mmCIF file of N, CA and C in Angstrom:
data_model
loop_
_atom_site.group_PDB
_atom_site.id
_atom_site.type_symbol
_atom_site.label_atom_id
_atom_site.label_comp_id
_atom_site.label_asym_id
_atom_site.label_seq_id
_atom_site.Cartn_x
_atom_site.Cartn_y
_atom_site.Cartn_z
ATOM 1 N N MET A 1497 20.258 -16.973 -64.490
ATOM 2 C CA MET A 1497 20.636 -17.631 -65.746
ATOM 3 C C MET A 1497 20.599 -16.525 -66.890
ATOM 4 N N LYS A 1498 21.592 -16.578 -67.675
ATOM 5 C CA LYS A 1498 21.733 -15.592 -68.936
ATOM 6 C C LYS A 1498 21.603 -16.475 -70.098
ATOM 7 N N LEU A 1499 21.101 -15.717 -71.192
ATOM 8 C CA LEU A 1499 21.037 -16.390 -72.442
ATOM 9 C C LEU A 1499 22.272 -16.922 -72.929
ATOM 10 N N ALA A 1500 23.454 -16.263 -72.520
ATOM 11 C CA ALA A 1500 24.743 -16.780 -72.896
ATOM 12 C C ALA A 1500 25.122 -18.109 -72.434
ATOM 13 N N ASP A 1501 24.306 -18.559 -71.417
ATOM 14 C CA ASP A 1501 24.508 -19.904 -70.836
ATOM 15 C C ASP A 1501 24.001 -20.994 -71.699
ATOM 16 N N PHE A 1502 23.582 -20.687 -72.887
ATOM 17 C CA PHE A 1502 22.983 -21.671 -73.812
ATOM 18 C C PHE A 1502 23.891 -21.662 -75.109
ATOM 19 N N PRO A 1503 25.078 -22.188 -75.010
ATOM 20 C CA PRO A 1503 25.984 -22.169 -76.151
ATOM 21 C C PRO A 1503 25.414 -23.014 -77.359
ATOM 22 N N HIS A 1504 24.538 -23.844 -77.272
ATOM 23 C CA HIS A 1504 23.878 -24.565 -78.361
ATOM 24 C C HIS A 1504 22.640 -23.841 -79.020
ATOM 25 N N LEU A 1505 22.286 -22.686 -78.543
ATOM 26 C CA LEU A 1505 21.138 -22.026 -79.049
ATOM 27 C C LEU A 1505 21.346 -21.679 -80.489
ATOM 28 N N LYS A 1506 20.360 -22.133 -81.342
ATOM 29 C CA LYS A 1506 20.381 -21.871 -82.898
ATOM 30 C C LYS A 1506 19.497 -20.708 -83.270
ATOM 31 N N ASN A 1507 18.403 -20.474 -82.642
ATOM 32 C CA ASN A 1507 17.557 -19.401 -83.062
ATOM 33 C C ASN A 1507 17.145 -18.714 -81.803
ATOM 34 N N LEU A 1508 17.197 -17.259 -81.890
ATOM 35 C CA LEU A 1508 16.880 -16.381 -80.889
ATOM 36 C C LEU A 1508 15.778 -15.443 -81.486
ATOM 37 N N TYR A 1509 14.560 -15.645 -81.112
ATOM 38 C CA TYR A 1509 13.432 -14.878 -81.642
ATOM 39 C C TYR A 1509 12.899 -14.051 -80.493
ATOM 40 N N LEU A 1510 13.186 -12.766 -80.326
ATOM 41 C CA LEU A 1510 12.693 -11.923 -79.128
ATOM 42 C C LEU A 1510 11.829 -10.839 -79.588
ATOM 43 N N TYR A 1511 11.491 -10.861 -81.004
ATOM 44 C CA TYR A 1511 10.586 -9.829 -81.541
ATOM 45 C C TYR A 1511 9.328 -9.921 -80.698
ATOM 46 N N ASN A 1512 8.639 -8.719 -80.591
ATOM 47 C CA ASN A 1512 7.390 -8.618 -79.840
ATOM 48 C C ASN A 1512 7.529 -9.073 -78.394
ATOM 49 N N THR A 1513 8.677 -8.763 -77.835
ATOM 50 C CA THR A 1513 8.813 -9.095 -76.368
ATOM 51 C C THR A 1513 9.314 -7.701 -75.685
ATOM 52 N N ALA A 1514 9.384 -7.645 -74.498
ATOM 53 C CA ALA A 1514 9.817 -6.402 -73.732
ATOM 54 C C ALA A 1514 11.329 -6.404 -73.452
ATOM 55 N N VAL A 1515 12.154 -7.224 -74.105
ATOM 56 C CA VAL A 1515 13.609 -7.354 -73.867
ATOM 57 C C VAL A 1515 14.129 -5.946 -74.294
ATOM 58 N N THR A 1516 15.118 -5.586 -73.432
ATOM 59 C CA THR A 1516 15.845 -4.442 -73.856
ATOM 60 C C THR A 1516 17.304 -4.746 -73.829
ATOM 61 N N GLY A 1517 18.186 -3.800 -74.409
ATOM 62 C CA GLY A 1517 19.608 -4.086 -74.468
ATOM 63 C C GLY A 1517 20.277 -3.478 -75.552
ATOM 64 N N ASP A 1518 21.408 -3.918 -76.025
ATOM 65 C CA ASP A 1518 22.114 -3.319 -77.083
ATOM 66 C C ASP A 1518 22.838 -4.416 -77.906
ATOM 67 N N ILE A 1519 22.620 -4.462 -79.143
ATOM 68 C CA ILE A 1519 23.149 -5.557 -80.062
ATOM 69 C C ILE A 1519 24.672 -5.440 -79.880
ATOM 70 N N ARG A 1520 25.200 -4.342 -79.550
ATOM 71 C CA ARG A 1520 26.651 -4.246 -79.557
ATOM 72 C C ARG A 1520 27.253 -4.873 -78.324
ATOM 73 N N ASP A 1521 26.445 -5.435 -77.438
ATOM 74 C CA ASP A 1521 26.935 -6.181 -76.375
ATOM 75 C C ASP A 1521 27.003 -7.618 -76.656
ATOM 76 N N ILE A 1522 26.597 -8.042 -77.853
ATOM 77 C CA ILE A 1522 26.811 -9.538 -78.221
ATOM 78 C C ILE A 1522 28.197 -9.521 -79.001
ATOM 79 N N ASN A 1523 28.975 -10.385 -78.335
ATOM 80 C CA ASN A 1523 30.321 -10.541 -78.809
ATOM 81 C C ASN A 1523 30.353 -11.634 -79.887
ATOM 82 N N VAL A 1524 31.266 -11.620 -80.746
ATOM 83 C CA VAL A 1524 31.361 -12.694 -81.736
ATOM 84 C C VAL A 1524 31.603 -14.016 -81.241
ATOM 85 N N HIS A 1525 32.040 -14.084 -80.016
ATOM 86 C CA HIS A 1525 32.114 -15.487 -79.442
ATOM 87 C C HIS A 1525 31.016 -15.969 -78.664
ATOM 88 N N ASP A 1526 29.991 -15.029 -78.428
ATOM 89 C CA ASP A 1526 28.720 -15.453 -77.823
ATOM 90 C C ASP A 1526 27.856 -16.339 -78.741
ATOM 91 N N PHE A 1527 27.111 -17.203 -78.261
ATOM 92 C CA PHE A 1527 26.159 -17.959 -79.013
ATOM 93 C C PHE A 1527 26.856 -18.571 -80.243
ATOM 94 N N PRO A 1528 27.907 -19.443 -80.138
ATOM 95 C CA PRO A 1528 28.534 -19.850 -81.317
ATOM 96 C C PRO A 1528 27.634 -20.685 -82.323
ATOM 97 N N ALA A 1529 26.651 -21.231 -81.726
ATOM 98 C CA ALA A 1529 25.679 -22.097 -82.800
ATOM 99 C C ALA A 1529 24.594 -21.288 -83.328
ATOM 100 N N LEU A 1530 24.539 -20.021 -82.931
ATOM 101 C CA LEU A 1530 23.278 -19.164 -83.338
ATOM 102 C C LEU A 1530 23.202 -19.040 -84.883
ATOM 103 N N GLU A 1531 22.032 -19.356 -85.487
ATOM 104 C CA GLU A 1531 21.860 -19.268 -86.877
ATOM 105 C C GLU A 1531 20.933 -18.034 -87.240
ATOM 106 N N SER A 1532 20.054 -17.620 -86.401
ATOM 107 C CA SER A 1532 19.105 -16.611 -86.675
ATOM 108 C C SER A 1532 18.908 -15.790 -85.492
ATOM 109 N N LEU A 1533 18.723 -14.450 -85.661
ATOM 110 C CA LEU A 1533 18.498 -13.488 -84.473
ATOM 111 C C LEU A 1533 17.512 -12.553 -84.847
ATOM 112 N N TYR A 1534 16.565 -12.387 -83.985
ATOM 113 C CA TYR A 1534 15.439 -11.369 -84.186
ATOM 114 C C TYR A 1534 15.338 -10.619 -82.856
ATOM 115 N N LEU A 1535 15.642 -9.337 -82.911
ATOM 116 C CA LEU A 1535 15.657 -8.495 -81.774
ATOM 117 C C LEU A 1535 14.550 -7.428 -82.002
ATOM 118 N N PRO A 1536 13.668 -7.032 -80.850
ATOM 119 C CA PRO A 1536 12.700 -5.944 -80.988
ATOM 120 C C PRO A 1536 13.363 -4.663 -81.000
ATOM 121 N N ASP A 1537 12.510 -3.672 -81.362
ATOM 122 C CA ASP A 1537 12.930 -2.287 -81.392
ATOM 123 C C ASP A 1537 13.290 -1.656 -80.121
ATOM 124 N N THR A 1538 13.057 -2.426 -79.121
ATOM 125 C CA THR A 1538 13.453 -1.912 -77.631
ATOM 126 C C THR A 1538 15.026 -2.231 -77.356
ATOM 127 N N VAL A 1539 15.512 -2.981 -78.307
ATOM 128 C CA VAL A 1539 16.993 -3.333 -78.222
ATOM 129 C C VAL A 1539 17.720 -2.303 -79.155
ATOM 130 N N HIS A 1540 18.713 -1.763 -78.683
ATOM 131 C CA HIS A 1540 19.549 -0.801 -79.571
ATOM 132 C C HIS A 1540 20.055 -1.616 -80.772
ATOM 133 N N GLY A 1541 19.432 -1.362 -82.015
ATOM 134 C CA GLY A 1541 19.815 -2.078 -83.090
ATOM 135 C C GLY A 1541 18.929 -3.093 -83.484
ATOM 136 N N GLY A 1542 17.776 -3.446 -82.742
ATOM 137 C CA GLY A 1542 16.845 -4.415 -83.134
ATOM 138 C C GLY A 1542 16.061 -4.009 -84.362
ATOM 139 N N MET A 1543 15.158 -4.827 -84.800
ATOM 140 C CA MET A 1543 14.307 -4.580 -86.030
ATOM 141 C C MET A 1543 13.560 -3.216 -85.691
ATOM 142 N N ASP A 1544 13.500 -2.314 -86.718
ATOM 143 C CA ASP A 1544 12.656 -1.098 -86.622
ATOM 144 C C ASP A 1544 13.374 -0.181 -85.669
ATOM 145 N N TYR A 1545 14.459 -0.319 -85.218
ATOM 146 C CA TYR A 1545 15.041 0.588 -84.174
ATOM 147 C C TYR A 1545 15.281 2.009 -84.782
ATOM 148 N N GLU A 1546 15.084 3.033 -83.984
ATOM 149 C CA GLU A 1546 15.273 4.311 -84.461
ATOM 150 C C GLU A 1546 16.404 5.000 -83.880
ATOM 151 N N PHE A 1547 17.562 5.243 -84.533
ATOM 152 C CA PHE A 1547 18.684 5.791 -83.880
ATOM 153 C C PHE A 1547 18.387 7.342 -83.636
ATOM 154 N N ARG A 1548 18.887 7.703 -82.435
ATOM 155 C CA ARG A 1548 18.709 9.119 -82.022
ATOM 156 C C ARG A 1548 19.846 9.892 -82.645
ATOM 157 N N HIS A 1549 20.946 9.394 -82.843
ATOM 158 C CA HIS A 1549 22.073 10.202 -83.336
ATOM 159 C C HIS A 1549 22.741 9.444 -84.295
ATOM 160 N N ILE A 1550 23.227 10.058 -85.440
ATOM 161 C CA ILE A 1550 23.847 9.400 -86.485
ATOM 162 C C ILE A 1550 25.265 8.849 -86.017
ATOM 163 N N SER A 1551 25.742 9.492 -84.920
ATOM 164 C CA SER A 1551 27.118 9.074 -84.392
ATOM 165 C C SER A 1551 26.921 7.614 -83.765
ATOM 166 N N GLU A 1552 25.731 7.122 -83.535
ATOM 167 C CA GLU A 1552 25.566 5.772 -83.007
ATOM 168 C C GLU A 1552 25.728 4.718 -84.084
ATOM 169 N N VAL A 1553 25.602 5.087 -85.351
ATOM 170 C CA VAL A 1553 25.544 4.120 -86.410
ATOM 171 C C VAL A 1553 26.830 3.380 -86.617
ATOM 172 N N PRO A 1554 28.054 4.019 -86.724
ATOM 173 C CA PRO A 1554 29.252 3.341 -87.100
ATOM 174 C C PRO A 1554 29.591 2.191 -86.274
ATOM 175 N N SER A 1555 29.420 2.303 -84.911
ATOM 176 C CA SER A 1555 29.805 1.216 -84.012
ATOM 177 C C SER A 1555 28.787 0.071 -84.057
ATOM 178 N N PHE A 1556 27.556 0.487 -84.333
ATOM 179 C CA PHE A 1556 26.401 -0.470 -84.444
ATOM 180 C C PHE A 1556 26.716 -1.314 -85.755
ATOM 181 N N MET A 1557 27.136 -0.645 -86.874
ATOM 182 C CA MET A 1557 27.278 -1.295 -88.097
ATOM 183 C C MET A 1557 28.590 -2.196 -88.019
ATOM 184 N N HIS A 1558 29.488 -1.745 -87.321
ATOM 185 C CA HIS A 1558 30.633 -2.731 -87.029
ATOM 186 C C HIS A 1558 30.328 -3.939 -86.369
ATOM 187 N N THR A 1559 29.479 -3.834 -85.408
ATOM 188 C CA THR A 1559 29.027 -5.044 -84.672
ATOM 189 C C THR A 1559 28.208 -6.058 -85.664
ATOM 190 N N VAL A 1560 27.367 -5.359 -86.371
ATOM 191 C CA VAL A 1560 26.594 -6.260 -87.343
ATOM 192 C C VAL A 1560 27.484 -6.882 -88.306
ATOM 193 N N TYR A 1561 28.434 -6.108 -88.852
ATOM 194 C CA TYR A 1561 29.419 -6.658 -89.736
ATOM 195 C C TYR A 1561 30.158 -7.894 -89.214
ATOM 196 N N LEU A 1562 30.725 -7.761 -88.010
ATOM 197 C CA LEU A 1562 31.415 -8.796 -87.383
ATOM 198 C C LEU A 1562 30.490 -10.038 -87.139
ATOM 199 N N LEU A 1563 29.240 -9.813 -86.651
ATOM 200 C CA LEU A 1563 28.371 -11.001 -86.473
ATOM 201 C C LEU A 1563 27.994 -11.608 -87.739
ATOM 202 N N SER A 1564 27.756 -10.853 -88.790
ATOM 203 C CA SER A 1564 27.299 -11.329 -90.044
ATOM 204 C C SER A 1564 28.496 -12.132 -90.747
ATOM 205 N N GLN A 1565 29.802 -11.731 -90.490
ATOM 206 C CA GLN A 1565 30.956 -12.390 -91.041
ATOM 207 C C GLN A 1565 30.968 -13.826 -90.385
ATOM 208 N N ARG A 1566 30.722 -13.800 -89.089
ATOM 209 C CA ARG A 1566 30.816 -15.066 -88.368
ATOM 210 C C ARG A 1566 29.650 -16.024 -88.863
ATOM 211 N N THR A 1567 28.462 -15.450 -88.880
ATOM 212 C CA THR A 1567 27.382 -16.315 -89.247
ATOM 213 C C THR A 1567 26.465 -15.607 -90.340
ATOM 214 N N PRO A 1568 26.678 -15.850 -91.554
ATOM 215 C CA PRO A 1568 26.081 -15.168 -92.604
ATOM 216 C C PRO A 1568 24.526 -15.300 -92.553
ATOM 217 N N THR A 1569 24.030 -16.261 -92.025
ATOM 218 C CA THR A 1569 22.507 -16.492 -91.943
ATOM 219 C C THR A 1569 21.885 -15.700 -90.829
ATOM 220 N N LEU A 1570 22.567 -15.034 -89.920
ATOM 221 C CA LEU A 1570 22.157 -14.389 -88.752
ATOM 222 C C LEU A 1570 21.113 -13.435 -88.991
ATOM 223 N N PHE A 1571 21.172 -12.541 -90.051
ATOM 224 C CA PHE A 1571 20.245 -11.578 -90.319
ATOM 225 C C PHE A 1571 19.510 -11.830 -91.644
ATOM 226 N N SER A 1572 19.667 -12.834 -92.275
ATOM 227 C CA SER A 1572 19.168 -12.945 -93.659
ATOM 228 C C SER A 1572 17.762 -13.832 -93.808
ATOM 229 N N LYS A 1573 17.248 -14.281 -92.857
ATOM 230 C CA LYS A 1573 16.075 -15.165 -92.857
ATOM 231 C C LYS A 1573 14.863 -14.434 -93.749
ATOM 232 N N TYR A 1574 14.684 -13.176 -93.474
ATOM 233 C CA TYR A 1574 13.705 -12.428 -94.120
ATOM 234 C C TYR A 1574 14.205 -11.473 -95.156
ATOM 235 N N CYS A 1575 15.269 -11.758 -95.671
ATOM 236 C CA CYS A 1575 16.098 -10.771 -96.587
ATOM 237 C C CYS A 1575 16.735 -9.674 -95.736
ATOM 238 N N LEU A 1576 17.635 -9.014 -96.343
ATOM 239 C CA LEU A 1576 18.389 -7.979 -95.697
ATOM 240 C C LEU A 1576 17.461 -6.666 -95.410
ATOM 241 N N SER A 1577 16.672 -6.406 -96.308
ATOM 242 C CA SER A 1577 15.827 -5.178 -96.197
ATOM 243 C C SER A 1577 15.101 -5.228 -94.975
ATOM 244 N N PRO A 1578 14.100 -6.169 -94.710
ATOM 245 C CA PRO A 1578 13.319 -6.162 -93.481
ATOM 246 C C PRO A 1578 14.198 -6.271 -92.229
ATOM 247 N N ALA A 1579 15.228 -7.080 -92.456
ATOM 248 C CA ALA A 1579 16.073 -7.373 -91.115
ATOM 249 C C ALA A 1579 16.817 -5.978 -90.669
ATOM 250 N N PHE A 1580 17.072 -5.159 -91.660
ATOM 251 C CA PHE A 1580 17.814 -3.939 -91.388
ATOM 252 C C PHE A 1580 16.977 -2.719 -91.645
ATOM 253 N N ASP A 1581 15.769 -2.653 -91.106
ATOM 254 C CA ASP A 1581 14.826 -1.659 -91.276
ATOM 255 C C ASP A 1581 14.979 -0.624 -90.133
ATOM 256 N N TRP A 1582 16.118 0.010 -90.070
ATOM 257 C CA TRP A 1582 16.358 1.019 -89.038
ATOM 258 C C TRP A 1582 16.098 2.461 -89.659
ATOM 259 N N THR A 1583 15.756 3.386 -88.714
ATOM 260 C CA THR A 1583 15.668 4.798 -89.092
ATOM 261 C C THR A 1583 16.456 5.728 -88.228
ATOM 262 N N LEU A 1584 16.583 6.962 -88.738
ATOM 263 C CA LEU A 1584 17.288 7.911 -87.998
ATOM 264 C C LEU A 1584 16.272 8.901 -87.454
ATOM 265 N N SER A 1585 16.181 9.267 -86.267
ATOM 266 C CA SER A 1585 15.281 10.185 -85.758
ATOM 267 C C SER A 1585 15.275 11.419 -86.303
ATOM 268 N N GLU A 1586 14.059 12.001 -86.462
ATOM 269 C CA GLU A 1586 14.048 13.397 -87.162
ATOM 270 C C GLU A 1586 14.575 14.524 -86.291
ATOM 271 N N ASP A 1587 14.777 14.228 -84.999
ATOM 272 C CA ASP A 1587 15.371 15.218 -84.054
ATOM 273 C C ASP A 1587 16.986 15.148 -84.075
ATOM 274 N N SER A 1588 17.598 14.215 -84.954
ATOM 275 C CA SER A 1588 18.915 14.109 -84.821
ATOM 276 C C SER A 1588 19.676 15.211 -85.687
#
């Protein structure tokens, strides 16, 4: 069973879990009822995620933009600043 099998899911809070993945794999047509999304830093683009290369950022921001256009509340529960608390690795 996949999370995508739940089209009526409104809140997805996975922070503090061992979930891995990539936010860019979430399509604008996935989870049509989703109102809020919290992903751990083990997910590429989750809260407090550290990008290893600056070249990763444009495609990531494009995905976030598309998802936030579809659902404006998706990342705003705790204001934009904490929801988008990403960093760039010092090694980049």
